[in-house]
Structures are given as C-alpha cells and as structure tokens.
C-alpha cells in the first residue's frame, strides 16, 4: 500500500532533521504499528503520510504512485483518527458526524458504529458535554465514517475504559480482516501486542527495527520459567530455561517435592523490547 | 451535495451555535441605538458611515473568530484531512462573512426606512456591502495568518483600523481637513470602501466610483490569490511546523 524510502524531513525552524532517512513498507490488509518514545518523529511521519506536512525528501509511494502527486482526492481514501478530540464542541455528536460524512462519496453506517460504541443514545448531546472517553469514541467514528482504505490512528484507545477499548480494538481487527490497512501510533504495548501484524520502532528519527511482535519476542526474549514455592516458612523462587525444561531434573524434583505457589513462563514483553531497543525507560 | 454547500450549511450552523451571528445582530442593534439617539431626521449621510464601520471591522473579526474557534477545538486539523479544497474552505468563510454583513445591512435599512428618512439606492448599497465585506474578510485571513492567538489578532486588527479606517473616517466627517492626507488616503482600501458605500447615496464622481469598484473588485481577486497561496503555510503551521 505504502512504500516509504529514505525519507528525511526538517522543520523550518530546526537545525537538525527530525526524520533521518526512514524506509518501510505498509502492506494492504495489515496493521502496522509505529512505536517509539515521545519526540522521535512518529507523529511527524504520520503527518507526512497524511499530507499535512510537505517538503520532505525521499520517496513515498501510495498504490505505486508518488504521494506528492495526490490531491485532495487522497482524503476520500484515508481516515485519520487524531489523539486529541477534534470536534465542534457546540454541535451535537450527530451534527459533527453528519457534517463530515457529507464531504465524502463513501459513507459508512455511522449510527451502527455509534450504537456499538455506546454513544448512539447521546448523539443529540453537544460534544462539549461529552466525557473524554466519549470524545475518543466519537473520534474513532469520525476516522472511519468514509469507509477508508487506509486508517491512520494515533492512540485510539487512550483514555478509554477496558470495555470500550476492547470494542475499538475488535472494530480495528474487523476492519483489517475486511482488507483495510491500518497505520497505528501508540504507546500502549498491550494494544500493539493485540493488534499489530508488524511494528516499527522509531529512535531519534530512524527506524532500527521492523518485525512482527512474535519475531521480536523470539529474538529479544529470554524464555524462562519461574517457580515460586515454600520451604519451611520461607518463600523461594527458582528460574529454569524453557527450552531445556523437559530434560531438567532439578525442575521436576522441585514440583514433586515442594509446595508450589506460582509457576509462570517469563516471556519477554513488548514493553521490555521497547525499552531495550529505544533505550528509554517508558514509564520512568 | 457539492462540498461547498455542505461547508456553507455547516459554517452557518456553527455561526448560530457559537453565537457569532447573535453577536453580529447585537452589534446591529447597537447601531440602531446610535441612529435612535441621533436627532437628525435624514440619516442618508450617517447610514453609510455606520455600515462602513460595521462591514470593515466585523468582517475581519468574524473570519478571525471562526478560525480561532476551529484552532482551539482542533477541528481545523480534522478539516485539513478531508477532501475539502483550500479554495472551498476560504470561499465559504468569505461568503458567510458577507452574509453576516448583509444581515446587518438589512436590519439597519429596515429601521432607517421605517423610522427615519433615508435616500439611497438599496441595491447599490447591497452590492457595495458585498464587495467591501468580501475584501475585508480576505484582510481578516491575512491578519489571522499572522496572529498567534485571538489577542494577537485583535492587536493586528487595531493596527489596521488605526492606520486605515480611523483616518478615512475622520477625513470623511471633516474632523481632519488636510489636502495631502486626503490624497494619500486614496491608497488606503478603507477610502475605496467608504467611497463605494457612499455611491449608493449618489454623491460620487464617476472616476471615484470606478476607482472604488476597481480597488475593491480587483483587490479582492488579488487578495484571494494571496490568501490561497499562503494557506498552505498556515495549514502547515497548524500541523506543528
């Protein structure tokens, strides 16, 4: 769908490039995650790809055609979900959606979407009276109201309760399963783990790693099993290598003779990989 | 429905919801108050003056207010990723500003004809208001492009009013009588606007009418091209550049 090659970009007032030669492909029908700490160029990359920023160097092809050659018709094909709510606060949810919907040739069944996201009942309420979570859900409806071929989402579940975050994630997966392409920017590694077919980690305007979450875990993971057991009054822990577990006598002896409290496989999480690759303590 | 109509309806709806149209009507009522307090029965001279002040300043303000509301709420960002062209976006805002100026004109004209003596050609006044309002809505865009926030827009607008509008006004009501200044003022867009509005009262030489029409008409076309060209830079700035 997209072929991004050696793209660099410098903001006019900056001395250094914000984007320093990134290359990646986004395939049709995949959810591609763009990850990285704040300020590494994720949003800038997304803004370039949604044509909010011009003046980049390098080449971006969309459907095998230079992105620069697309005019406003490009927006008939894409949907953009911003991180911050972007609605007219004194119009109702329905008026907001209907206004934007009429600008597109392709129009989705937004009533059904609003119903699924639990905001249909309040569709006649002014958006200014909405909670943050309701605005985020309305943002999502706004992004997909033209049945886009490509969906750009920036933190689509931030500020949502787990139940509504689950509904949005399910809707994103359904969209992908129907052939839609998603470029997702998020800090929430659970979302990435659940949704993304491939992820690119951005560090200082570059992309050092692109892979599937599973491959990343295999490459960077330490496959261990941690067993917690009691010994007298004390609680002890022992860690075993998962690969050689079936031949490990010490492990079998332990589970036969001790009172086991917990036993967990210790696969590396995307959080660990994020920190390892980007060198940033995400929650520090 | 073509996008320009969708935009127009949306813009009108927002003018009502955000009470911008209401504010415009309140200003018209203030002008009625001014006319009411004026003891002169024939207000043919004062009427174009009030319309001049309203049309020039309100047109600039209205464009600025609507854009700053959109900036503040982030809705401008989402508008930028729709199939709307910048031509449609800018034209819509200008048309809506003109509509607001016409509403004020109609309110004032209704009061003036029923309660005072007014001898001017309404259609000529309507045409003049449309041109003057269009021109100043475009001035509003340029001032908004160069303003960080709404306060900064107000300061820029005040500069425009002090440099162009107030001298034109003071010369027109003979508070300032200075030959050279009167000639220099022909450079100011506000002079052309004032002359055009007074043309409806039939007090204008032909060359003055041609000058005023050409200034406002050609000026609007040139300004629109400039506003259109500079929109990309403004949009990029809104995107974080």
Short mmCIF file of C-alpha atoms in Angstrom, two decimals:
data_model
loop_
_atom_site.label_atom_id
_atom_site.label_comp_id
_atom_site.label_asym_id
_atom_site.label_seq_id
_atom_site.Cartn_x
_atom_site.Cartn_y
_atom_site.Cartn_z
CA UNK A 1 0.00 0.00 0.00
CA UNK A 2 2.80 2.36 1.03
CA UNK A 3 6.47 2.21 0.16
CA UNK A 4 8.48 4.72 2.15
CA UNK A 5 12.08 5.11 1.02
CA UNK A 6 14.87 7.20 2.59
CA UNK A 7 12.53 9.88 3.81
CA UNK A 8 14.05 12.82 5.64
CA UNK A 9 12.28 15.85 7.00
CA UNK A 10 13.37 19.02 8.75
CA UNK A 11 11.04 21.53 10.39
CA UNK A 12 11.87 25.02 9.09
CA UNK A 13 12.93 26.33 12.50
CA UNK A 14 15.00 23.28 13.42
CA UNK A 15 18.67 22.89 12.66
CA UNK A 16 18.60 19.10 12.55
CA UNK A 17 16.40 16.70 10.64
CA UNK A 18 13.52 15.27 12.66
CA UNK A 19 13.22 12.33 10.27
CA UNK A 20 16.61 10.95 9.31
CA UNK A 21 16.14 8.58 6.42
CA UNK A 22 13.40 6.12 7.22
CA UNK A 23 12.31 3.28 4.96
CA UNK A 24 9.44 0.86 5.43
CA UNK A 25 6.52 -0.74 3.62
CA UNK A 26 2.94 -0.96 4.78
CA UNK A 27 1.15 -3.85 3.15
CA UNK A 28 -2.50 -3.89 2.25
CA UNK A 29 -4.63 -5.51 4.93
CA UNK A 30 -2.13 -5.25 7.75
CA UNK A 31 -2.00 -3.32 10.98
CA UNK A 32 1.38 -1.62 11.06
CA UNK A 33 2.48 -0.15 14.37
CA UNK A 34 4.78 2.83 14.62
CA UNK A 35 6.28 2.85 18.09
CA UNK A 36 8.79 4.87 19.99
CA UNK A 37 9.21 7.36 22.80
CA UNK A 38 7.85 10.89 22.53
CA UNK A 39 9.64 13.22 20.16
CA UNK A 40 11.33 10.65 17.94
CA UNK A 41 9.31 11.50 14.85
CA UNK A 42 6.29 9.17 14.91
CA UNK A 43 3.71 11.94 14.61
CA UNK A 44 5.83 13.73 12.01
CA UNK A 45 5.98 10.53 9.95
CA UNK A 46 2.22 10.19 10.21
CA UNK A 47 1.68 13.84 9.29
CA UNK A 48 3.85 13.38 6.20
CA UNK A 49 1.86 10.31 5.21
CA UNK A 50 -1.49 12.09 5.64
CA UNK A 51 -0.11 15.02 3.63
CA UNK A 52 -0.29 17.55 6.44
CA UNK A 53 3.42 18.15 6.05
CA UNK A 54 5.05 18.70 2.70
CA UNK A 55 8.68 19.41 1.92
CA UNK A 56 10.10 16.01 2.80
CA UNK A 57 12.91 14.40 0.87
CA UNK A 58 12.92 10.81 -0.30
CA UNK A 59 10.11 8.87 -1.86
CA UNK A 60 6.69 7.77 -0.64
CA UNK A 61 4.59 5.65 -2.94
CA UNK A 62 0.92 5.07 -2.28
CA UNK A 63 -0.66 2.42 -4.53
CA UNK A 64 2.53 2.61 -6.61
CA UNK A 65 2.15 6.34 -7.24
CA UNK A 66 4.14 9.18 -5.74
CA UNK A 67 2.25 10.53 -2.71
CA UNK A 68 3.11 14.07 -3.80
CA UNK A 69 1.01 13.65 -6.96
CA UNK A 70 -2.19 13.02 -4.98
CA UNK A 71 -4.51 15.96 -4.45
CA UNK A 72 -7.43 16.29 -2.03
CA UNK A 73 -8.94 13.12 -3.55
CA UNK A 74 -6.42 11.24 -1.40
CA UNK A 75 -8.59 12.05 1.60
CA UNK A 76 -11.52 10.18 0.07
CA UNK A 77 -9.44 7.04 0.61
CA UNK A 78 -7.97 7.58 4.04
CA UNK A 79 -9.32 8.06 7.53
CA UNK A 80 -7.44 9.86 10.25
CA UNK A 81 -8.01 9.47 13.97
CA UNK A 82 -6.15 12.09 15.98
CA UNK A 83 -5.07 11.52 19.55
CA UNK A 84 -6.80 14.66 20.79
CA UNK A 85 -10.53 15.18 20.24
CA UNK A 86 -11.20 17.27 17.15
CA UNK A 87 -14.89 18.08 17.19
CA UNK A 88 -17.03 21.19 17.12
CA UNK A 89 -17.90 21.33 20.79
CA UNK A 90 -21.15 23.28 20.38
CA UNK A 91 -22.55 20.90 17.80
CA UNK A 92 -24.06 17.56 18.78
CA UNK A 93 -22.25 14.29 18.07
CA UNK A 94 -24.71 13.59 15.28
CA UNK A 95 -24.25 17.05 13.72
CA UNK A 96 -20.47 16.65 13.85
CA UNK A 97 -20.57 13.24 12.18
CA UNK A 98 -23.15 14.26 9.58
CA UNK A 99 -21.18 17.38 8.63
CA UNK A 100 -18.00 15.42 7.93
CA UNK A 101 -19.83 12.46 6.40
CA UNK A 102 -21.40 14.61 3.70
CA UNK A 103 -17.91 15.60 2.49
CA UNK A 104 -17.21 12.04 1.32
CA UNK A 105 -18.53 9.95 -1.56
CA UNK A 106 -18.27 6.77 0.50
CA UNK A 107 -20.34 6.85 3.66
CA UNK A 108 -20.31 4.27 6.43
CA UNK A 109 -23.24 3.35 8.66
CA UNK A 110 -22.20 5.64 11.50
CA UNK A 111 -25.39 5.04 13.50
CA UNK A 112 -24.47 1.38 13.82
CA UNK A 113 -20.92 2.31 14.83
CA UNK A 114 -22.11 4.83 17.41
CA UNK A 115 -24.52 2.24 18.78
CA UNK A 116 -21.74 -0.30 19.10
CA UNK A 117 -19.52 2.24 20.85
CA UNK A 118 -22.29 3.26 23.25
CA UNK A 119 -22.69 6.85 22.07
CA UNK A 120 -25.81 6.50 19.93
CA UNK A 121 -28.10 7.34 22.85
CA UNK A 122 -26.22 10.62 23.42
CA UNK A 123 -25.88 11.52 19.76
CA UNK A 124 -28.09 14.58 20.19
CA UNK A 125 -25.98 15.92 23.05
CA UNK A 126 -23.40 18.64 22.42
CA UNK A 127 -19.88 17.26 22.22
CA UNK A 128 -18.72 19.87 24.73
CA UNK A 129 -20.73 17.97 27.34
CA UNK A 130 -19.08 14.63 26.50
CA UNK A 131 -16.58 12.90 28.76
CA UNK A 132 -13.07 12.32 27.43
CA UNK A 133 -13.85 8.68 26.73
CA UNK A 134 -16.96 9.58 24.75
CA UNK A 135 -14.96 12.08 22.68
CA UNK A 136 -12.33 9.41 21.95
CA UNK A 137 -15.06 7.02 20.78
CA UNK A 138 -16.53 9.77 18.61
CA UNK A 139 -13.04 10.39 17.21
CA UNK A 140 -12.95 6.81 16.05
CA UNK A 141 -16.33 7.11 14.32
CA UNK A 142 -15.09 10.32 12.66
CA UNK A 143 -11.99 8.48 11.39
CA UNK A 144 -13.90 5.64 9.72
CA UNK A 145 -17.04 7.42 8.52
CA UNK A 146 -15.87 7.31 4.89
CA UNK A 147 -15.11 3.56 4.87
CA UNK A 148 -11.43 4.37 4.23
CA UNK A 149 -8.97 2.05 2.52
CA UNK A 150 -6.26 3.19 4.94
CA UNK A 151 -6.76 4.20 8.52
CA UNK A 152 -4.23 6.31 10.43
CA UNK A 153 -4.80 6.03 14.15
CA UNK A 154 -2.97 7.87 16.88
CA UNK A 155 -3.51 6.35 20.33
CA UNK A 156 -7.05 5.17 19.51
CA UNK A 157 -7.76 3.69 22.96
CA UNK A 158 -6.11 6.24 25.21
CA UNK A 159 -8.49 7.48 27.92
CA UNK A 160 -10.93 4.60 27.41
CA UNK A 161 -12.15 2.11 29.98
CA UNK A 162 -11.16 -1.53 29.26
CA UNK A 163 -14.60 -2.47 27.92
CA UNK A 164 -14.71 0.33 25.34
CA UNK A 165 -11.02 -0.12 24.49
CA UNK A 166 -11.86 -3.75 23.76
CA UNK A 167 -14.72 -2.75 21.42
CA UNK A 168 -12.45 -0.35 19.48
CA UNK A 169 -9.71 -2.97 19.20
CA UNK A 170 -12.22 -5.50 17.93
CA UNK A 171 -13.50 -2.97 15.37
CA UNK A 172 -9.93 -2.28 14.21
CA UNK A 173 -9.30 -6.01 13.76
CA UNK A 174 -12.58 -6.45 11.88
CA UNK A 175 -11.61 -3.53 9.64
CA UNK A 176 -8.26 -5.21 8.92
CA UNK A 177 -9.96 -8.57 8.26
CA UNK A 178 -12.12 -6.88 5.64
CA UNK A 179 -8.99 -5.73 3.81
CA UNK A 180 -8.39 -2.37 5.47
CA UNK A 181 -4.87 -1.15 6.18
CA UNK A 182 -4.03 0.50 9.49
CA UNK A 183 -1.08 2.61 10.50
CA UNK A 184 -1.19 2.73 14.27
CA UNK A 185 0.81 5.02 16.52
CA UNK A 186 0.62 4.19 20.20
CA UNK A 187 2.48 3.93 23.47
CA UNK A 188 0.23 1.17 24.76
CA UNK A 189 2.16 -2.05 24.22
CA UNK A 190 -0.89 -4.18 25.04
CA UNK A 191 -2.63 -2.63 22.04
CA UNK A 192 0.41 -3.30 19.89
CA UNK A 193 0.63 -6.88 21.06
CA UNK A 194 -3.05 -7.48 20.39
CA UNK A 195 -3.42 -5.59 17.15
CA UNK A 196 -0.25 -5.17 15.14
CA UNK A 197 0.83 -7.55 12.41
CA UNK A 198 4.17 -5.75 12.20
CA UNK A 199 5.80 -2.99 14.19
CA UNK A 200 8.49 -0.43 13.51
CA UNK A 201 10.42 1.04 16.41
CA UNK A 202 11.48 4.65 15.91
CA UNK A 203 14.53 6.03 17.67
CA UNK A 204 15.82 9.54 17.06
CA UNK A 205 14.20 9.91 13.63
CA UNK A 206 15.31 6.48 12.44
CA UNK A 207 13.74 3.04 12.30
CA UNK A 208 16.27 0.47 13.52
CA UNK A 209 13.84 -2.43 13.82
CA UNK A 210 10.80 -3.62 11.86
CA UNK A 211 9.33 -7.04 12.58
CA UNK A 212 6.29 -8.91 13.81
CA UNK A 213 5.65 -8.77 17.56
CA UNK A 214 6.13 -12.54 17.73
CA UNK A 215 9.52 -12.46 15.98
CA UNK A 216 10.64 -9.59 18.18
CA UNK A 217 9.77 -11.58 21.27
CA UNK A 218 11.62 -14.60 19.92
CA UNK A 219 14.68 -12.56 19.00
CA UNK A 220 14.88 -10.49 22.13
CA UNK A 221 13.23 -12.86 24.56
CA UNK A 222 14.66 -14.95 27.38
CA UNK A 223 12.45 -17.99 27.57
CA UNK A 224 12.36 -18.85 31.25
CA UNK A 225 10.01 -20.45 33.74
CA UNK A 226 9.84 -19.01 37.21
CA UNK A 227 8.60 -21.22 40.04
CA UNK A 228 7.65 -19.85 43.43
CA UNK A 229 7.49 -22.40 46.26
CA UNK A 230 7.56 -22.67 50.06
CA UNK A 231 10.41 -24.11 52.03
CA UNK A 232 9.57 -24.22 55.68
CA UNK A 233 8.17 -20.81 56.49
CA UNK A 234 10.11 -19.10 53.71
CA UNK A 235 9.04 -18.46 50.14
CA UNK A 236 11.65 -19.18 47.48
CA UNK A 237 11.96 -18.67 43.76
CA UNK A 238 13.73 -20.71 41.12
CA UNK A 239 14.13 -19.95 37.40
CA UNK A 240 14.56 -22.57 34.67
CA UNK A 241 15.34 -22.39 30.99
CA UNK A 242 12.14 -23.08 29.00
CA UNK A 243 13.98 -24.71 26.08
CA UNK A 244 15.58 -27.44 28.24
CA UNK A 245 12.73 -27.76 30.71
CA UNK A 246 11.73 -31.27 29.62
CA UNK A 247 15.23 -32.54 30.48
CA UNK A 248 15.68 -30.55 33.68
CA UNK A 249 15.73 -32.95 36.68
CA UNK A 250 16.01 -30.12 39.19
CA UNK A 251 12.71 -28.66 37.89
CA UNK A 252 10.87 -31.99 38.09
CA UNK A 253 12.28 -32.67 41.53
CA UNK A 254 11.10 -29.28 42.70
CA UNK A 255 7.50 -29.68 41.55
CA UNK A 256 7.38 -33.20 43.02
CA UNK A 257 8.77 -32.38 46.44
CA UNK A 258 7.84 -28.75 47.16
CA UNK A 259 4.66 -26.86 47.76
CA UNK A 260 4.35 -24.77 44.58
CA UNK A 261 2.73 -21.35 44.98
CA UNK A 262 3.01 -20.00 41.43
CA UNK A 263 4.61 -21.03 38.15
CA UNK A 264 4.92 -18.64 35.21
CA UNK A 265 6.66 -18.65 31.85
CA UNK A 266 8.72 -15.45 31.70
CA UNK A 267 8.44 -14.45 28.04
CA UNK A 268 9.82 -11.04 27.17
CA UNK A 269 7.09 -8.48 26.76
CA UNK A 270 6.95 -5.76 24.11
CA UNK A 271 7.48 -3.32 26.97
CA UNK A 272 10.90 -4.92 27.62
CA UNK A 273 11.71 -4.87 23.92
CA UNK A 274 10.61 -1.22 23.66
CA UNK A 275 12.99 -0.27 26.45
CA UNK A 276 15.80 -2.41 25.04
CA UNK A 277 15.54 -1.04 21.50
CA UNK A 278 14.73 2.58 22.22
CA UNK A 279 16.91 2.88 25.28
CA UNK A 280 14.10 4.66 27.07
CA UNK A 281 12.51 3.70 30.35
CA UNK A 282 8.97 4.15 29.09
CA UNK A 283 7.32 4.54 32.47
CA UNK A 284 10.21 6.22 34.24
CA UNK B 1 -24.36 17.62 -2.31
CA UNK B 2 -21.26 19.52 -3.52
CA UNK B 3 -18.74 20.19 -0.76
CA UNK B 4 -19.11 23.96 -0.99
CA UNK B 5 -22.82 23.69 0.00
CA UNK B 6 -22.02 21.27 2.82
CA UNK B 7 -19.39 23.71 4.05
CA UNK B 8 -21.73 26.68 3.77
CA UNK B 9 -24.50 24.96 5.71
CA UNK B 10 -22.01 23.75 8.33
CA UNK B 11 -20.47 27.20 8.68
CA UNK B 12 -23.90 28.86 9.03
CA UNK B 13 -24.94 26.33 11.64
CA UNK B 14 -21.75 26.99 13.62
CA UNK B 15 -22.21 30.76 13.38
CA UNK B 16 -25.57 30.30 15.06
CA UNK B 17 -24.43 27.73 17.66
CA UNK B 18 -21.32 29.64 18.66
CA UNK B 19 -23.43 32.80 18.98
CA UNK B 20 -21.29 34.61 16.43
CA UNK B 21 -24.34 35.54 14.39
CA UNK B 22 -26.10 36.63 17.58
CA UNK B 23 -23.13 38.89 18.39
CA UNK B 24 -23.37 40.34 14.90
CA UNK B 25 -27.08 41.08 15.38
CA UNK B 26 -26.34 42.67 18.78
CA UNK B 27 -23.84 44.98 17.07
CA UNK B 28 -26.55 45.87 14.52
CA UNK B 29 -28.87 46.70 17.41
CA UNK B 30 -26.18 48.96 18.88
CA UNK B 31 -26.04 50.79 15.54
CA UNK B 32 -29.83 51.14 15.71
CA UNK B 33 -29.35 52.65 19.17
CA UNK B 34 -26.87 55.12 17.69
CA UNK B 35 -29.36 56.05 14.94
CA UNK B 36 -32.13 56.35 17.53
CA UNK B 37 -30.08 58.77 19.59
CA UNK B 38 -29.27 60.83 16.51
CA UNK B 39 -31.71 63.67 16.29
CA UNK B 40 -31.17 64.29 12.56
CA UNK B 41 -34.27 63.10 10.64
CA UNK B 42 -32.42 62.47 7.37
CA UNK B 43 -29.73 59.89 8.08
CA UNK B 44 -28.58 59.46 4.47
CA UNK B 45 -25.10 60.76 5.41
CA UNK B 46 -24.68 58.76 8.65
CA UNK B 47 -26.05 55.46 7.36
CA UNK B 48 -23.16 54.57 5.01
CA UNK B 49 -20.78 55.62 7.78
CA UNK B 50 -22.22 53.06 10.23
CA UNK B 51 -22.29 50.39 7.54
CA UNK B 52 -18.64 51.25 6.75
CA UNK B 53 -17.53 50.76 10.37
CA UNK B 54 -19.54 47.55 10.73
CA UNK B 55 -18.62 45.95 7.42
CA UNK B 56 -14.87 46.59 7.64
CA UNK B 57 -14.28 45.69 11.28
CA UNK B 58 -16.84 42.89 11.67
CA UNK B 59 -15.68 41.14 8.50
CA UNK B 60 -12.10 40.97 9.80
CA UNK B 61 -13.26 39.90 13.24
CA UNK B 62 -15.67 37.24 12.03
CA UNK B 63 -13.09 35.43 9.92
CA UNK B 64 -10.62 35.55 12.82
CA UNK B 65 -13.16 34.33 15.39
CA UNK B 66 -14.28 31.34 13.34
CA UNK B 67 -10.72 30.27 12.52
CA UNK B 68 -9.54 30.65 16.11
CA UNK B 69 -12.52 28.61 17.36
CA UNK B 70 -11.52 25.88 14.91
CA UNK B 71 -7.88 26.08 16.00
CA UNK B 72 -8.80 25.98 19.67
CA UNK B 73 -11.02 22.92 19.31
CA UNK B 74 -8.69 21.08 16.96
CA UNK B 75 -11.45 20.87 14.36
CA UNK B 76 -9.28 22.78 11.87
CA UNK B 77 -6.86 19.85 11.93
CA UNK B 78 -9.57 17.39 11.03
CA UNK B 79 -10.90 19.72 8.31
CA UNK B 80 -7.43 19.70 6.76
CA UNK B 81 -7.62 15.92 6.25
CA UNK B 82 -10.95 15.97 4.41
CA UNK B 83 -11.48 16.25 0.63
CA UNK B 84 -12.28 19.96 1.03
CA UNK B 85 -10.05 22.13 -1.15
CA UNK B 86 -8.48 25.24 0.33
CA UNK B 87 -10.40 27.23 -2.30
CA UNK B 88 -13.73 25.88 -0.97
CA UNK B 89 -12.70 26.43 2.64
CA UNK B 90 -11.65 30.05 2.13
CA UNK B 91 -14.53 30.90 -0.18
CA UNK B 92 -17.05 29.50 2.33
CA UNK B 93 -15.73 31.63 5.15
CA UNK B 94 -15.79 34.73 2.93
CA UNK B 95 -19.35 34.05 1.76
CA UNK B 96 -20.60 33.54 5.31
CA UNK B 97 -18.93 36.78 6.39
CA UNK B 98 -20.63 38.59 3.53
CA UNK B 99 -23.98 37.06 4.55
CA UNK B 100 -23.49 38.37 8.08
CA UNK B 101 -22.72 41.89 6.76
CA UNK B 102 -25.84 41.74 4.58
CA UNK B 103 -27.97 40.72 7.58
CA UNK B 104 -26.71 43.79 9.47
CA UNK B 105 -27.43 45.97 6.44
CA UNK B 106 -30.98 44.63 6.14
CA UNK B 107 -31.67 45.19 9.87
CA UNK B 108 -30.34 48.75 9.75
CA UNK B 109 -32.05 49.54 6.46
CA UNK B 110 -35.37 48.27 7.79
CA UNK B 111 -35.10 50.53 10.84
CA UNK B 112 -33.86 53.51 8.84
CA UNK B 113 -36.59 53.39 6.19
CA UNK B 114 -39.42 52.94 8.67
CA UNK B 115 -38.32 55.28 11.43
CA UNK B 116 -36.06 57.80 9.70
CA UNK B 117 -35.53 59.43 6.35
CA UNK B 118 -33.09 57.59 4.13
CA UNK B 119 -32.46 58.38 0.48
CA UNK B 120 -30.19 55.80 -1.04
CA UNK B 121 -30.32 53.03 -3.59
CA UNK B 122 -30.62 49.78 -1.63
CA UNK B 123 -29.34 47.57 -4.44
CA UNK B 124 -26.27 49.77 -4.89
CA UNK B 125 -25.71 49.66 -1.13
CA UNK B 126 -26.15 45.87 -1.12
CA UNK B 127 -23.59 45.44 -3.90
CA UNK B 128 -21.18 47.76 -2.11
CA UNK B 129 -21.56 45.91 1.20
CA UNK B 130 -20.91 42.58 -0.55
CA UNK B 131 -17.70 43.86 -2.14
CA UNK B 132 -16.42 45.69 0.94
CA UNK B 133 -17.21 42.74 3.22
CA UNK B 134 -15.56 40.26 0.83
CA UNK B 135 -12.42 42.40 0.63
CA UNK B 136 -12.20 42.76 4.41
CA UNK B 137 -12.87 39.08 5.06
CA UNK B 138 -9.75 38.46 2.99
CA UNK B 139 -7.88 41.07 5.03
CA UNK B 140 -9.14 39.07 8.03
CA UNK B 141 -7.47 35.92 6.69
CA UNK B 142 -4.14 37.69 6.24
CA UNK B 143 -4.29 39.15 9.74
CA UNK B 144 -5.26 35.74 11.17
CA UNK B 145 -2.36 34.04 9.35
CA UNK B 146 -0.03 36.48 11.09
CA UNK B 147 -1.57 36.14 14.54
CA UNK B 148 -0.52 33.61 17.16
CA UNK B 149 -3.81 33.80 19.06
CA UNK B 150 -7.01 35.79 19.28
CA UNK B 151 -5.44 38.60 21.34
CA UNK B 152 -2.74 38.96 18.75
CA UNK B 153 -5.43 39.11 16.04
CA UNK B 154 -7.19 41.92 17.92
CA UNK B 155 -3.91 43.87 18.10
CA UNK B 156 -3.30 43.36 14.37
CA UNK B 157 -6.85 44.44 13.65
CA UNK B 158 -6.42 47.56 15.77
CA UNK B 159 -3.30 48.42 13.77
CA UNK B 160 -5.32 48.15 10.55
CA UNK B 161 -8.12 50.28 11.97
CA UNK B 162 -5.75 52.96 13.28
CA UNK B 163 -3.72 53.18 10.08
CA UNK B 164 -6.54 52.91 7.53
CA UNK B 165 -10.05 53.12 8.95
CA UNK B 166 -9.87 55.92 11.51
CA UNK B 167 -8.10 58.47 9.23
CA UNK B 168 -10.62 57.71 6.46
CA UNK B 169 -13.46 58.21 8.91
CA UNK B 170 -12.07 61.44 10.36
CA UNK B 171 -11.46 62.93 6.92
CA UNK B 172 -14.92 61.90 5.77
CA UNK B 173 -16.67 63.70 8.62
CA UNK B 174 -14.37 66.72 8.20
CA UNK B 175 -12.72 66.44 11.61
CA UNK B 176 -9.42 66.30 9.75
CA UNK B 177 -9.12 68.68 6.81
CA UNK B 178 -5.81 68.22 5.10
CA UNK B 179 -5.40 68.18 1.32
CA UNK B 180 -2.32 65.98 1.21
CA UNK B 181 -3.75 63.45 3.67
CA UNK B 182 -6.98 63.31 1.68
CA UNK B 183 -4.96 62.47 -1.44
CA UNK B 184 -2.77 59.93 0.36
CA UNK B 185 -5.86 58.20 1.67
CA UNK B 186 -6.72 57.07 -1.85
CA UNK B 187 -4.04 54.45 -1.32
CA UNK B 188 -5.97 53.02 1.63
CA UNK B 189 -8.52 50.27 0.99
CA UNK B 190 -10.81 51.90 3.53
CA UNK B 191 -11.06 55.02 1.34
CA UNK B 192 -12.23 52.91 -1.60
CA UNK B 193 -14.66 51.11 0.71
CA UNK B 194 -16.05 54.39 2.03
CA UNK B 195 -16.50 55.82 -1.47
CA UNK B 196 -18.23 52.68 -2.69
CA UNK B 197 -20.69 52.72 0.20
CA UNK B 198 -21.43 56.43 -0.41
CA UNK B 199 -22.01 55.74 -4.10
CA UNK B 200 -25.44 54.35 -3.15
CA UNK B 201 -26.38 57.86 -1.97
CA UNK B 202 -25.40 59.19 -5.41
CA UNK B 203 -22.77 61.61 -4.16
CA UNK B 204 -19.86 60.33 -6.16
CA UNK B 205 -17.98 61.43 -9.27
CA UNK B 206 -17.75 58.75 -11.95
CA UNK B 207 -13.97 58.42 -11.64
CA UNK B 208 -14.33 57.91 -7.90
CA UNK B 209 -16.86 55.15 -8.44
CA UNK B 210 -14.60 53.46 -10.98
CA UNK B 211 -11.62 53.80 -8.64
CA UNK B 212 -13.58 52.35 -5.68
CA UNK B 213 -15.04 49.48 -7.71
CA UNK B 214 -11.67 48.62 -9.22
CA UNK B 215 -9.91 48.81 -5.84
CA UNK B 216 -12.42 46.58 -4.05
CA UNK B 217 -13.05 44.24 -7.00
CA UNK B 218 -9.53 43.73 -8.29
CA UNK B 219 -8.21 43.99 -4.75
CA UNK B 220 -10.46 41.13 -3.67
CA UNK B 221 -9.22 38.96 -6.54
CA UNK B 222 -5.56 39.71 -5.77
CA UNK B 223 -6.08 39.24 -2.04
CA UNK B 224 -7.88 35.94 -2.62
CA UNK B 225 -4.92 34.66 -4.63
CA UNK B 226 -2.50 35.73 -1.88
CA UNK B 227 -4.70 34.22 0.85
CA UNK B 228 -4.98 31.00 -1.16
CA UNK B 229 -1.21 30.77 -1.67
CA UNK B 230 -0.42 31.46 1.97
CA UNK B 231 -2.97 28.95 3.23
CA UNK B 232 -0.54 26.03 2.81
CA UNK B 233 1.94 27.73 5.10
CA UNK B 234 -0.80 28.46 7.62
CA UNK B 235 -2.06 24.87 7.45
CA UNK B 236 1.46 23.52 7.92
CA UNK B 237 1.84 25.76 10.96
CA UNK B 238 -1.37 24.31 12.35
CA UNK B 239 0.16 20.89 11.89
CA UNK B 240 3.03 21.71 14.18
CA UNK B 241 5.65 23.24 11.89
#
